[in-house]
C-alpha positions as a Markdown table, in Angstrom:
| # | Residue | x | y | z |
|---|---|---|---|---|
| 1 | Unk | 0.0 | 0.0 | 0.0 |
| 2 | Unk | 1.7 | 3.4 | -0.9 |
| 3 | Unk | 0.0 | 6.6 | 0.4 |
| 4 | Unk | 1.1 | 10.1 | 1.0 |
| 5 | Unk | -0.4 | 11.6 | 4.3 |
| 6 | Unk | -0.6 | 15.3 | 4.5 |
| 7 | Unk | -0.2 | 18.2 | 7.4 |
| 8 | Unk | -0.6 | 15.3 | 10.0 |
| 9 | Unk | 0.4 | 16.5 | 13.6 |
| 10 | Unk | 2.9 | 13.4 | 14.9 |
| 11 | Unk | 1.9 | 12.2 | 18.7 |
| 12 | Unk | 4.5 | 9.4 | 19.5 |
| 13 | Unk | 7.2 | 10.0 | 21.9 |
| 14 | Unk | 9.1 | 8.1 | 20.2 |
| 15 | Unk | 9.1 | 9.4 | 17.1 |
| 16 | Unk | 11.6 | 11.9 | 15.8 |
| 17 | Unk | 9.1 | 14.5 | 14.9 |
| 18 | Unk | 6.8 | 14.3 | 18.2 |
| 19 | Unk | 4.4 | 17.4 | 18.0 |
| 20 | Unk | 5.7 | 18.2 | 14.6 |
| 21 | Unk | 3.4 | 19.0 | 12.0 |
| 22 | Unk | 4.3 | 16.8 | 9.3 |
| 23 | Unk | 3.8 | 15.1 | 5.8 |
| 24 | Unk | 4.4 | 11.0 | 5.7 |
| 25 | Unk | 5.0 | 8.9 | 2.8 |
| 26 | Unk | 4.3 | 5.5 | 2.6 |
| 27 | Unk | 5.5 | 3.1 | 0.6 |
| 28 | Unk | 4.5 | -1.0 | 0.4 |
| 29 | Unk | 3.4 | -0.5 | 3.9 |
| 30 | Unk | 6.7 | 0.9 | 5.4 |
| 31 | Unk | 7.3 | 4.6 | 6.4 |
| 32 | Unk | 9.7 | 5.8 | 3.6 |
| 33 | Unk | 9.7 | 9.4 | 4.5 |
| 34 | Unk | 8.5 | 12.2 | 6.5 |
| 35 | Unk | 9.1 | 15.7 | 5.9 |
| 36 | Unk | 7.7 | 19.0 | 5.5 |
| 37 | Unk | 6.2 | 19.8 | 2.0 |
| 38 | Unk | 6.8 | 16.4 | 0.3 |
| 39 | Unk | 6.2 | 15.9 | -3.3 |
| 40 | Unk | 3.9 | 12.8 | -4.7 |
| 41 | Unk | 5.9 | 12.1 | -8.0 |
| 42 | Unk | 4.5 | 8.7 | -7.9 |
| 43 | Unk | 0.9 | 10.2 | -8.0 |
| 44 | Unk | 0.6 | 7.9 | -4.9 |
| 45 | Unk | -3.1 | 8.2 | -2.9 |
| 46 | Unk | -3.0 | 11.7 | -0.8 |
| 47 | Unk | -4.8 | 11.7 | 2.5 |
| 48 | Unk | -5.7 | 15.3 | 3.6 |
| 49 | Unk | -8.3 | 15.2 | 6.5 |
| 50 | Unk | -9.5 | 18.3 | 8.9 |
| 51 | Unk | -7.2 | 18.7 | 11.9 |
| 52 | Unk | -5.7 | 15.7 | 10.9 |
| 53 | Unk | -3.4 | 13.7 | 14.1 |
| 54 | Unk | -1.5 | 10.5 | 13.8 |
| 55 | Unk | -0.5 | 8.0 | 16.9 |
| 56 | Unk | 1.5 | 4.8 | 17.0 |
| 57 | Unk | -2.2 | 2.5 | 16.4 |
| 58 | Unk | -4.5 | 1.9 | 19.4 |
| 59 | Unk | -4.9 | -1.7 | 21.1 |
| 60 | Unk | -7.8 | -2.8 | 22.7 |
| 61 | Unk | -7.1 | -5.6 | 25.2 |
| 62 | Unk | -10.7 | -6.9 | 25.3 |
| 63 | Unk | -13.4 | -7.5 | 22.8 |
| 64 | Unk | -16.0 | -9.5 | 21.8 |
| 65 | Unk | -17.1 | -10.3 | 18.2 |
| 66 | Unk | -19.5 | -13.3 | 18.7 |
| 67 | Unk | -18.2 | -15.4 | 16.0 |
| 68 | Unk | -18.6 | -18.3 | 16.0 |
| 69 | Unk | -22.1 | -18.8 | 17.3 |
| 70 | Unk | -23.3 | -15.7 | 17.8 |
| 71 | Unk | -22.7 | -14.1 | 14.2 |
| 72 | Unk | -26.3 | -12.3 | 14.9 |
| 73 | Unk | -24.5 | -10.2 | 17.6 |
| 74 | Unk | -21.2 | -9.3 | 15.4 |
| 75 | Unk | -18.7 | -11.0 | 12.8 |
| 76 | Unk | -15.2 | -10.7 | 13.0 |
| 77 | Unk | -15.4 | -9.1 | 9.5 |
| 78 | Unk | -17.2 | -6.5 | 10.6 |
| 79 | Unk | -16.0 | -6.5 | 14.2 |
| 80 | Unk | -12.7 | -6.2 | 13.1 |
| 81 | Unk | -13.8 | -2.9 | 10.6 |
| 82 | Unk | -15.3 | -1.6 | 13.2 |
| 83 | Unk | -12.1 | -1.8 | 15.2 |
| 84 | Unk | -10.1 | 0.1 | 12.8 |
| 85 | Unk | -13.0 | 2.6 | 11.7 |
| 86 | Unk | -12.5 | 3.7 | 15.4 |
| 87 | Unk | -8.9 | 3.8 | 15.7 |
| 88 | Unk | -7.8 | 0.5 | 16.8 |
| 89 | Unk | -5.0 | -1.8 | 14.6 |
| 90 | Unk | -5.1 | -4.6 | 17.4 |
| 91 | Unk | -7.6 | -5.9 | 19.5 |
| 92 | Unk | -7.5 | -8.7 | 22.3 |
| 93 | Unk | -10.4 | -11.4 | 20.9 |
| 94 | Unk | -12.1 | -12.9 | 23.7 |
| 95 | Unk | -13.7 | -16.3 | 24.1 |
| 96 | Unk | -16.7 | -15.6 | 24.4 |
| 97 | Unk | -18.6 | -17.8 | 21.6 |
| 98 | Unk | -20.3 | -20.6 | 21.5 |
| 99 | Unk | -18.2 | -23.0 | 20.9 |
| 100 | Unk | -15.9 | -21.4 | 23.4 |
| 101 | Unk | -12.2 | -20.9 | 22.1 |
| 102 | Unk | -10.5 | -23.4 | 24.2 |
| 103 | Unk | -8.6 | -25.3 | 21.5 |
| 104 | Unk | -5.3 | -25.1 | 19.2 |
| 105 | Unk | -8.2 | -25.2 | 16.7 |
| 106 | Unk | -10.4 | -23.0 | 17.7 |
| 107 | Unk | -7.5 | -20.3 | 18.0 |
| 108 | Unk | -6.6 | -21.3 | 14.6 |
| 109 | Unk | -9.7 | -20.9 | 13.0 |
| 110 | Unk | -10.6 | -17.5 | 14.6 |
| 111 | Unk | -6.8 | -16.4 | 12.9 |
| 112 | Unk | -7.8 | -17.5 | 9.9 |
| 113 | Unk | -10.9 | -15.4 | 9.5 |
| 114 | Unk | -9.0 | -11.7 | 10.4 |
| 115 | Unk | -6.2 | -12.6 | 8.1 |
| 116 | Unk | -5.3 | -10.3 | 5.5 |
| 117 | Unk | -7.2 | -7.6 | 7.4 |
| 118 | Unk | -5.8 | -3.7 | 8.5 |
| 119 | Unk | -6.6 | -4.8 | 12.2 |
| 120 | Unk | -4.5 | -7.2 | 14.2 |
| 121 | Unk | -6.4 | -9.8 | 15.7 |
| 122 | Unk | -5.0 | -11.4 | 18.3 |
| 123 | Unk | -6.7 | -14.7 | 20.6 |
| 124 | Unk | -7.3 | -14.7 | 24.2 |
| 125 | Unk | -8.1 | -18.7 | 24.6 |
| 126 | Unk | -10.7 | -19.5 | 27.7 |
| 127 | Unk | -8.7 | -20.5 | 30.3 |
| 128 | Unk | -10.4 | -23.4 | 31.4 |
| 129 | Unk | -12.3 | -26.1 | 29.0 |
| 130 | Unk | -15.3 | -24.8 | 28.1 |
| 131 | Unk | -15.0 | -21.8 | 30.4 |
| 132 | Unk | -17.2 | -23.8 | 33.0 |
| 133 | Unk | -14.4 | -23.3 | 35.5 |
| 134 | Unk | -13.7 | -27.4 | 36.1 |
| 135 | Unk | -10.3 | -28.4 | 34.3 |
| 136 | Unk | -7.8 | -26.5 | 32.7 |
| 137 | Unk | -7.9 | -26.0 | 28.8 |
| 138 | Unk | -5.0 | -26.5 | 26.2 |
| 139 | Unk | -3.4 | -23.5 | 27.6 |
| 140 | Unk | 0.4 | -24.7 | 26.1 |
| 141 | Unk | -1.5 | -25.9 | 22.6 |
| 142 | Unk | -3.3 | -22.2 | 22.0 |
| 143 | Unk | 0.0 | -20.2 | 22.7 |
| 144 | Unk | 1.4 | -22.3 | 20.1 |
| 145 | Unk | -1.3 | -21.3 | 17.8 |
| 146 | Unk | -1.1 | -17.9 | 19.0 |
| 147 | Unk | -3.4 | -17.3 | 22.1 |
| 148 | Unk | -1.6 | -14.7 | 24.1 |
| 149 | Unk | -3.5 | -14.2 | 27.4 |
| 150 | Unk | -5.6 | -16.8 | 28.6 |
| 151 | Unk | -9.2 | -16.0 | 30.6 |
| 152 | Unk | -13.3 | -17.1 | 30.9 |
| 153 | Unk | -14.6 | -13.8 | 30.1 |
| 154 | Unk | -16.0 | -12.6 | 32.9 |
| 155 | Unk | -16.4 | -15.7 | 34.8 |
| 156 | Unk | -15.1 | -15.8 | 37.7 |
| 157 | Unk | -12.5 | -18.8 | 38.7 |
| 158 | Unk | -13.8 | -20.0 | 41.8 |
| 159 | Unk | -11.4 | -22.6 | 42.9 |
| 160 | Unk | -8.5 | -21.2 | 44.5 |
| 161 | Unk | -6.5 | -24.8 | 43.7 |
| 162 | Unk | -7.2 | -24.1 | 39.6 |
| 163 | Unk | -6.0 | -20.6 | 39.8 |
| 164 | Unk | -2.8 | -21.6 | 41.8 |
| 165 | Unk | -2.5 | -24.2 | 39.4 |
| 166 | Unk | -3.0 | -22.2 | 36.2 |
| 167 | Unk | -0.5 | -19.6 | 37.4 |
| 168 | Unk | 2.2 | -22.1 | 37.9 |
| 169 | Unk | 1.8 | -23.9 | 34.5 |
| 170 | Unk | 1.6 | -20.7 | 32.7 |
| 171 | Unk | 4.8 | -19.5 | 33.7 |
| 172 | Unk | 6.6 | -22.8 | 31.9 |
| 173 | Unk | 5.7 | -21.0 | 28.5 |
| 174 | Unk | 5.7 | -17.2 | 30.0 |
| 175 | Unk | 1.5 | -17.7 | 29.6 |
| 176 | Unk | -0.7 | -14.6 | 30.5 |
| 177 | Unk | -3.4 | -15.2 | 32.9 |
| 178 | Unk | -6.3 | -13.4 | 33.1 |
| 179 | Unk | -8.7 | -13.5 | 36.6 |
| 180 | Unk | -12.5 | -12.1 | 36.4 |
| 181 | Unk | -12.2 | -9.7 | 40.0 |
| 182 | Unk | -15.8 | -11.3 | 41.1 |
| 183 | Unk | -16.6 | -13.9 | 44.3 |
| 184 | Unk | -19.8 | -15.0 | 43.1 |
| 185 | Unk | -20.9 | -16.2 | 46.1 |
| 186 | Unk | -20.7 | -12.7 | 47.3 |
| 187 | Unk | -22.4 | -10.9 | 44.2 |
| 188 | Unk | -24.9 | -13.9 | 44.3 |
| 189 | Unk | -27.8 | -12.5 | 41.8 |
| 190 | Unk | -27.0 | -9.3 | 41.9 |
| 191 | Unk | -27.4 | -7.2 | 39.0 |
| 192 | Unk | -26.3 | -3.3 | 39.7 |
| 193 | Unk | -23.9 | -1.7 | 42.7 |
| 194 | Unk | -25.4 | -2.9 | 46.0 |
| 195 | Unk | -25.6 | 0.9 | 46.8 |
| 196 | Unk | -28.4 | 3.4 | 47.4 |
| 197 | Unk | -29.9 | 3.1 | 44.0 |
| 198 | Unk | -29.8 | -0.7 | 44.1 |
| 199 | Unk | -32.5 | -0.3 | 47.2 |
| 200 | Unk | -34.4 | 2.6 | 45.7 |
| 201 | Unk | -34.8 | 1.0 | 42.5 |
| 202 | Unk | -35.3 | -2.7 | 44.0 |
| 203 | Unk | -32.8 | -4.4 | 42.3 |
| 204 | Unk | -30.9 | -7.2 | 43.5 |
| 205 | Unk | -27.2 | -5.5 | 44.4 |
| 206 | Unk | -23.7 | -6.7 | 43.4 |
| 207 | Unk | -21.6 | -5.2 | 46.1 |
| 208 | Unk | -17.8 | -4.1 | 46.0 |
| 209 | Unk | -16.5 | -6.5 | 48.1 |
| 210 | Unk | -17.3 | -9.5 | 45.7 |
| 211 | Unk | -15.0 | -7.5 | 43.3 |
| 212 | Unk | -12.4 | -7.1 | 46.1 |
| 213 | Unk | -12.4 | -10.4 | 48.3 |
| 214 | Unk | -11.4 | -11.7 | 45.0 |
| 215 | Unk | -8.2 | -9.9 | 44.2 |
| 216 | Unk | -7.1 | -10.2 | 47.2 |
| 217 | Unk | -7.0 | -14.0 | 46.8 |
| 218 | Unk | -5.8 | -13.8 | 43.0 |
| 219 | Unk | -3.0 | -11.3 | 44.5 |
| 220 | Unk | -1.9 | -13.7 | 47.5 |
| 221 | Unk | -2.4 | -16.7 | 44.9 |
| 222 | Unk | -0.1 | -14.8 | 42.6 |
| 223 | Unk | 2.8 | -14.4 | 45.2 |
| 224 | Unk | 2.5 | -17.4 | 46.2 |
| 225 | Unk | 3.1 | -18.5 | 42.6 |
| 226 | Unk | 5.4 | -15.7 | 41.1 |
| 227 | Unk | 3.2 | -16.0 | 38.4 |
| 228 | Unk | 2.0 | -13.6 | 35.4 |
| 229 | Unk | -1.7 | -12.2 | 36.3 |
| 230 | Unk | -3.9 | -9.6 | 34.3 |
| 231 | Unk | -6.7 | -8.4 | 36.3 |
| 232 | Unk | -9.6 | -7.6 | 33.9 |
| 233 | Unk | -12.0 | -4.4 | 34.2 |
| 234 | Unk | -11.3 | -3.1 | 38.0 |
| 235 | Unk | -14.4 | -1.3 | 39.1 |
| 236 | Unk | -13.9 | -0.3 | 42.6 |
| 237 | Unk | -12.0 | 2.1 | 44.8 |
| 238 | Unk | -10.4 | -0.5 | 47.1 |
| 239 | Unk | -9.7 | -2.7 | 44.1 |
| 240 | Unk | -6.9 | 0.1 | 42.5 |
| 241 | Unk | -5.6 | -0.1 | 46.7 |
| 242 | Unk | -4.9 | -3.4 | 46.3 |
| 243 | Unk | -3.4 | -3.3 | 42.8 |
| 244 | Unk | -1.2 | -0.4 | 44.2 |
| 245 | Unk | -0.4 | -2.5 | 47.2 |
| 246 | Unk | 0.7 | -5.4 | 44.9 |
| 247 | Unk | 2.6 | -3.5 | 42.2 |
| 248 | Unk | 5.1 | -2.0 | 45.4 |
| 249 | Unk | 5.4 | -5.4 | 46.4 |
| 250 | Unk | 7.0 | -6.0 | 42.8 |
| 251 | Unk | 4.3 | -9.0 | 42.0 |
| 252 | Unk | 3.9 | -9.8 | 38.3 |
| 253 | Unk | 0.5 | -8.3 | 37.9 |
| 254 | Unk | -1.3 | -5.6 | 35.2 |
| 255 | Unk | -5.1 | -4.6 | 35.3 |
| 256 | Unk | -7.6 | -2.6 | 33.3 |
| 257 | Unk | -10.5 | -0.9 | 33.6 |
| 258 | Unk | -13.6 | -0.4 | 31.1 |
| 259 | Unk | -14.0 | 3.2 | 29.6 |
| 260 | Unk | -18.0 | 3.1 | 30.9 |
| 261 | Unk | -16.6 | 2.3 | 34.1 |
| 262 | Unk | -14.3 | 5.8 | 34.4 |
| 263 | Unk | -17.3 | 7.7 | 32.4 |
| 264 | Unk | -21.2 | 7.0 | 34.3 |
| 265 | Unk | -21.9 | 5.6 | 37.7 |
| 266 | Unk | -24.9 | 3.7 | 39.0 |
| 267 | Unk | -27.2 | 7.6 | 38.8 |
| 268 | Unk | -27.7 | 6.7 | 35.4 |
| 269 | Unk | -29.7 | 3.4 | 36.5 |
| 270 | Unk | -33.3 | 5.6 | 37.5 |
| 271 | Unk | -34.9 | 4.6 | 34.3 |
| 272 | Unk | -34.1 | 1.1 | 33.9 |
| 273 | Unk | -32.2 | 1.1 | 30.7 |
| 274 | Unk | -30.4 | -1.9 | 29.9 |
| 275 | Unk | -28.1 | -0.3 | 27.8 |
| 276 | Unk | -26.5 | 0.4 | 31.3 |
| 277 | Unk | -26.1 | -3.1 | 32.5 |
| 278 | Unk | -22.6 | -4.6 | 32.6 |
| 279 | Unk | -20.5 | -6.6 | 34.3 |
| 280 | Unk | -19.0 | -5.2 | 36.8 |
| 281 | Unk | -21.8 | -2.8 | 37.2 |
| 282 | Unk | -21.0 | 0.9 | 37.3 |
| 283 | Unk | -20.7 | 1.8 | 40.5 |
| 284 | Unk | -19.9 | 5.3 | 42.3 |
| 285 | Unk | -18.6 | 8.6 | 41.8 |
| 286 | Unk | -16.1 | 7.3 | 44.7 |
| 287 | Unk | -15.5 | 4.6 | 42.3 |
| 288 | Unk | -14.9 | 6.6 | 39.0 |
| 289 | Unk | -12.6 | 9.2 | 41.0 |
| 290 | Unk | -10.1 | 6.4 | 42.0 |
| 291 | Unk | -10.3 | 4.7 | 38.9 |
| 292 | Unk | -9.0 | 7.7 | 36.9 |
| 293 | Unk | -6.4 | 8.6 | 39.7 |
| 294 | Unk | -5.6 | 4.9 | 39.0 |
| 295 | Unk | -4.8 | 5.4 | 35.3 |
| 296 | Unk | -2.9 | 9.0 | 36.0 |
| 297 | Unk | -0.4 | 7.1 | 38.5 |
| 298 | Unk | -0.1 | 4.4 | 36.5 |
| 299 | Unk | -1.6 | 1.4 | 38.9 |
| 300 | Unk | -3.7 | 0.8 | 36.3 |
| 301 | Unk | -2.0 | -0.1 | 33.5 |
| 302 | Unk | -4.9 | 0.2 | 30.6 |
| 303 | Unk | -7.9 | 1.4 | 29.1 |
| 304 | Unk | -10.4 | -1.6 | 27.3 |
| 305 | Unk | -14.1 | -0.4 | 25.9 |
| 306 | Unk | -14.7 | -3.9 | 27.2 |
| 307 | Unk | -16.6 | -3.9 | 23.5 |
| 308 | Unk | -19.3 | -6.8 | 23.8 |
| 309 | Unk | -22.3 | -6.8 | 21.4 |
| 310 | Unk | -25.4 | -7.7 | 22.3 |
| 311 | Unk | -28.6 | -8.7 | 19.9 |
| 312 | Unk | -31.8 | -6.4 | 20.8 |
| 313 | Unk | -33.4 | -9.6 | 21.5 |
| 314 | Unk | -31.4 | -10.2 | 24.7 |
| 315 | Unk | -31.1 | -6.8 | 25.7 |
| 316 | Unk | -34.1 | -4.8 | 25.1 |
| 317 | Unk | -36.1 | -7.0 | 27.8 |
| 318 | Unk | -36.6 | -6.7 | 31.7 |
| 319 | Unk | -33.4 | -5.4 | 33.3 |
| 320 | Unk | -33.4 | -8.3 | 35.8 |
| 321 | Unk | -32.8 | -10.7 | 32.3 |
| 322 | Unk | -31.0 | -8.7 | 29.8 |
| 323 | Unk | -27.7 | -9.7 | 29.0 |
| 324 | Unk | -24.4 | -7.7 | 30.5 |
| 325 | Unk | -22.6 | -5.7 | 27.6 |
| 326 | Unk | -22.0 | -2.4 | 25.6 |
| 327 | Unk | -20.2 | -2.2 | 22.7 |
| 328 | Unk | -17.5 | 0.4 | 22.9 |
| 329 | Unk | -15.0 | 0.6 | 20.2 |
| 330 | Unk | -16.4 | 3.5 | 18.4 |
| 331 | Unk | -17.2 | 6.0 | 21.4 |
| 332 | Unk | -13.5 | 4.9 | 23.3 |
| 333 | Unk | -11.7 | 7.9 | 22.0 |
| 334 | Unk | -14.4 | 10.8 | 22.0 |
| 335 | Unk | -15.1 | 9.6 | 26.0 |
| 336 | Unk | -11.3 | 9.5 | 27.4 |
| 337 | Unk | -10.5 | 12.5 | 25.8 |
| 338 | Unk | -13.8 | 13.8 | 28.3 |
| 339 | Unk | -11.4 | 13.1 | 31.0 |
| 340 | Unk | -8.0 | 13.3 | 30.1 |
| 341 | Unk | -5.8 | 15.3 | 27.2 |
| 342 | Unk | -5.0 | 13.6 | 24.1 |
| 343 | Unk | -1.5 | 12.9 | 25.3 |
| 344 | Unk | -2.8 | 10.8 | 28.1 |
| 345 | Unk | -5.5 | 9.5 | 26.4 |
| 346 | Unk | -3.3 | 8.0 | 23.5 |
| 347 | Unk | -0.8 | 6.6 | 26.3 |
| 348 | Unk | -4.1 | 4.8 | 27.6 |
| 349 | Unk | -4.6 | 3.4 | 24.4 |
| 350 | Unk | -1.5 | 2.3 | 23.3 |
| 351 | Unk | 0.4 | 1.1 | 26.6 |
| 352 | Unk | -1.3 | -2.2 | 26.6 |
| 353 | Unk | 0.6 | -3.7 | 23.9 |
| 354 | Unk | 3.7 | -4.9 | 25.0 |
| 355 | Unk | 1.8 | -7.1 | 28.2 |
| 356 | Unk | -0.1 | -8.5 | 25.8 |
| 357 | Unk | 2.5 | -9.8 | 23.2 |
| 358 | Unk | 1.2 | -6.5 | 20.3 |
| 359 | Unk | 3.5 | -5.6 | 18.0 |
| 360 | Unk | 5.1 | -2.2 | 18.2 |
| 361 | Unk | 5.9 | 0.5 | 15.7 |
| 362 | Unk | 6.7 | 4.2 | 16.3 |
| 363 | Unk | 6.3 | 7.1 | 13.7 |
| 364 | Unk | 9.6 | 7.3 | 12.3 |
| 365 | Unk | 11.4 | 6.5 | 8.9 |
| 366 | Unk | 12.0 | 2.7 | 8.1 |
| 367 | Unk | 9.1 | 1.5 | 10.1 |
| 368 | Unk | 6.4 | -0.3 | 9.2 |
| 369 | Unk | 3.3 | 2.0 | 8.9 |
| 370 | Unk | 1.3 | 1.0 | 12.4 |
| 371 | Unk | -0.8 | 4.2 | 12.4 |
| 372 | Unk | -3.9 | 5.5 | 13.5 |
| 373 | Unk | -5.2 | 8.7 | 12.1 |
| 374 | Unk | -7.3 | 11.0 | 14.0 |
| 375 | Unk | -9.0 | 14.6 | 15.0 |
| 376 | Unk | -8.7 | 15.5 | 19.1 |
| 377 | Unk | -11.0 | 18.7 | 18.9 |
| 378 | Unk | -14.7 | 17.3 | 16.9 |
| 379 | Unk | -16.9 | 17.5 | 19.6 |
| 380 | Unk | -20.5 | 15.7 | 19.1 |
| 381 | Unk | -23.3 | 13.8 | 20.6 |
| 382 | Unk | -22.4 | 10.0 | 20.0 |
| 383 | Unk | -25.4 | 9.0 | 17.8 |
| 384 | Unk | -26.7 | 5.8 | 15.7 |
| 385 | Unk | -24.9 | 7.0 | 12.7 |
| 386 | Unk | -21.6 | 7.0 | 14.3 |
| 387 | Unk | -22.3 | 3.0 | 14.9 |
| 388 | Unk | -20.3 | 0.4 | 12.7 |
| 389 | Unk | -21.0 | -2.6 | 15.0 |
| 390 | Unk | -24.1 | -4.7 | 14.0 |
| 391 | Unk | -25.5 | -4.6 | 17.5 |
| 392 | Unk | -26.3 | -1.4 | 18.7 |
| 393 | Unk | -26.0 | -1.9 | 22.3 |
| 394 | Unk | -24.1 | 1.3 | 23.6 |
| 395 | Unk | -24.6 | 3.1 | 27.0 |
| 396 | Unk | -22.9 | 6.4 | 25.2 |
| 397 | Unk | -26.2 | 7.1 | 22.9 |
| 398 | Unk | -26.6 | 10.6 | 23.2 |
| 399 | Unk | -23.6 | 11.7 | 25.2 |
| 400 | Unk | -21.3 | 14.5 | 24.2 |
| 401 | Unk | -18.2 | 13.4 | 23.2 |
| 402 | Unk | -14.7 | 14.9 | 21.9 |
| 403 | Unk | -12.5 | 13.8 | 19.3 |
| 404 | Unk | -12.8 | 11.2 | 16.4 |
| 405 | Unk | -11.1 | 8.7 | 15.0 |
| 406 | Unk | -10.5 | 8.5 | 11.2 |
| 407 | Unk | -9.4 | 5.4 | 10.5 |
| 408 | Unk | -6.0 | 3.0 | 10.7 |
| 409 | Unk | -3.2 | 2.1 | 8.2 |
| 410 | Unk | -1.6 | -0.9 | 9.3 |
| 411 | Unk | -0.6 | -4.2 | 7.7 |
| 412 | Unk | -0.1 | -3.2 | 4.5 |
| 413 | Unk | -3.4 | -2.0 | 4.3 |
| 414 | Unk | -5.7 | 1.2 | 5.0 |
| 415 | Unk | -9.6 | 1.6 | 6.9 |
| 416 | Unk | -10.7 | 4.7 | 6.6 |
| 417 | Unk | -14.3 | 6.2 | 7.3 |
């Protein structure tokens, strides 16, 4: 792919021309140039775009695409278009299809269907067979085929033993382990923040501490160990304590926390809309602030949209049945840059690679072109029409956001809007 971007402003620290105001020529996918005022004697494709801002591309550490099984939800085609539409060149697939990725053929076949695409796709296999939390699954067979974290989205592992275990075979290969932070014996049936507006609305209440009792064990478990841990989506004050805790104690562990969970708390729950309901729930203000002091310090180590699609069928129902999920790909930009400047928030998007075995790239001559393109200062209200995902399923309808992403070139190849 050869392509001449124009009057781009560079943000990449490690790029030579950080904060410069540049042109970039690319050539069979590789950087071959960049300069000020740079001739296209090749009458290569010119990409001019308002305000236009390049990064180093955006990872996203969790995502779910439905395929296979739940192609009605989303398709990696288009889950992966949708990735790159908003900004993203890599994303973290989860296991969370029916059949369940638990297999050196299962990663295989997911691999197959995002090759040759601008977006990297890379497998997070289920970490135990089935994701039903019994027996380990063929954790050493899927990092062969390329699984580079292993976890039961958002099922919790409730046997201390198969953690312990996990964590110990893992580190033979340098595996990734990835724990759900919920005791469900604590959070029982609950279905929103045991909190205020879980009584006033009378709604069953999933409280903090089922979050918290269990990375406490996962973090003792982990010493124990001297394991490799990634906590998943944090959602609680005490939670980023404990993680802060950890990290002085030097213990092998990263975390992350969902976009939704830095941007709404549990206020928004008064008219029952399911669009709202995730796992963990949003919780409060309290919450949110720590979070974000979280990500400024650094205990937390990345931002995920947490992207899961959800058919209307299983979400537009009573709130006690509809499924946990938003989708989140295409509003992640527009609602960190609400909270944090675009230096930050590209950090937050971009410092999740190396844990998770993403290939890296900066902005400079010889390099292969691993870039996303984008405007910091568009402010709008997040609509349908700024939706790429099949499902539709996203708590940011109608917010106010700022900043937009125009596409990624990566791979050889270019998504653009």
């Amino acid at each position: 792919m050869n392509a001449l971007i124009k009057s781009a402003t560079i943000v990449d620290s490690k790029s030579d021309f950080h904060n410069e105001t540049v042109d970039i020529l690319i050539e069979k996918g590789r950087i071959s140039k960049i300069s000020k005022d740079l001739d296209n004697p090749n009458n290569y494709q010119e990409i001019a775009l308002d305000n236009l801002h390049v990064s180093q591309g955006w990872f996203d550490s969790s995502v779910s695409f439905g395929e296979p099984g739940y192609e009605e939800r989303e398709t990696i085609a288009n889950g992966l278009k949708t990735a790159g539409h908003s900004g993203f060149t890599a994303v973290g697939l989860n296991a969370n299809s029916r059949p369940v990725i638990d297999s050196y053929a299962d990663i295989a076949f997911v691999k197959s269907k995002a090759a040759n695409n601008a977006v990297s796709l890379y497998p997070i296999g289920a970490l135990t067979q089935l994701s039903e939390g019994e027996d380990l699954a063929e954790l050493y067979d899927m990092s062969n085929a390329g699984a580079v974290a292993f976890y039961d989205y958002q099922y919790p592992i409730s046997n201390p033993n198969l953690m312990k275990i996990a964590l110990q075979y893992a580190s033979n290969f340098d595996g990734l382990i990835c724990s759900f932070p919920q005791e469900s014996r604590i959070s029982g049936l609950g279905v929103v923040n045991e909190h205020i507006n879980s009584t006033k609305l009378g709604l069953k209440g999933n409280p903090a501490l089922a979050e918290e009792l269990q990375i406490a064990r996962d973090l003792f478990i982990l010493e124990y160990t001297e394991g490799k841990l990634h906590i998943p989506t944090l959602s609680t004050a005490k939670s980023v304590e404990l993680i802060r805790a950890a990290k002085a104690k030097n213990l092998n562990v990263t975390c992350s926390v969902a976009i939704h969970n830095l941007s709404f708390t549990d206020d928004v729950l008064h008219d029952f809309d399911t669009h709202y309901k995730v796992l963990p729930p949003l919780r409060t203000q309290k919450d949110c602030e720590a979070l974000i002091e979280g990500l400024k310090d650094g205990t937390i180590d990345m931002v995920t949209t947490d992207h899961n699609p959800i058919d209307i069928e299983h979400k537009k129902i009573e709130f006690d049945f509809a499924l946990n999920g938003t989708i989140g790909l295409e509003s992640a930009f527009g609602a960190l840059q609400n909270i944090f400047t675009t230096k930050k928030t590209i950090a937050l998007l971009t410092q999740g690679k190396a844990r998770f075995g993403v290939k890296t790239a900066s902005i400079n001559e010889g390099e292969l072109a691993d870039i996303t393109l984008f405007n910091p200062d568009k402010s709008y209200n997040f609509s349908q029409a700024d939706i790429s995902s099949r499902s539709k399923n996203s708590m940011f309808l109608g917010s106010a956001l700022k900043g937009v992403a125009y596409g990624v070139i990566a791979n050889d190849k270019m998504v653009l809007k």
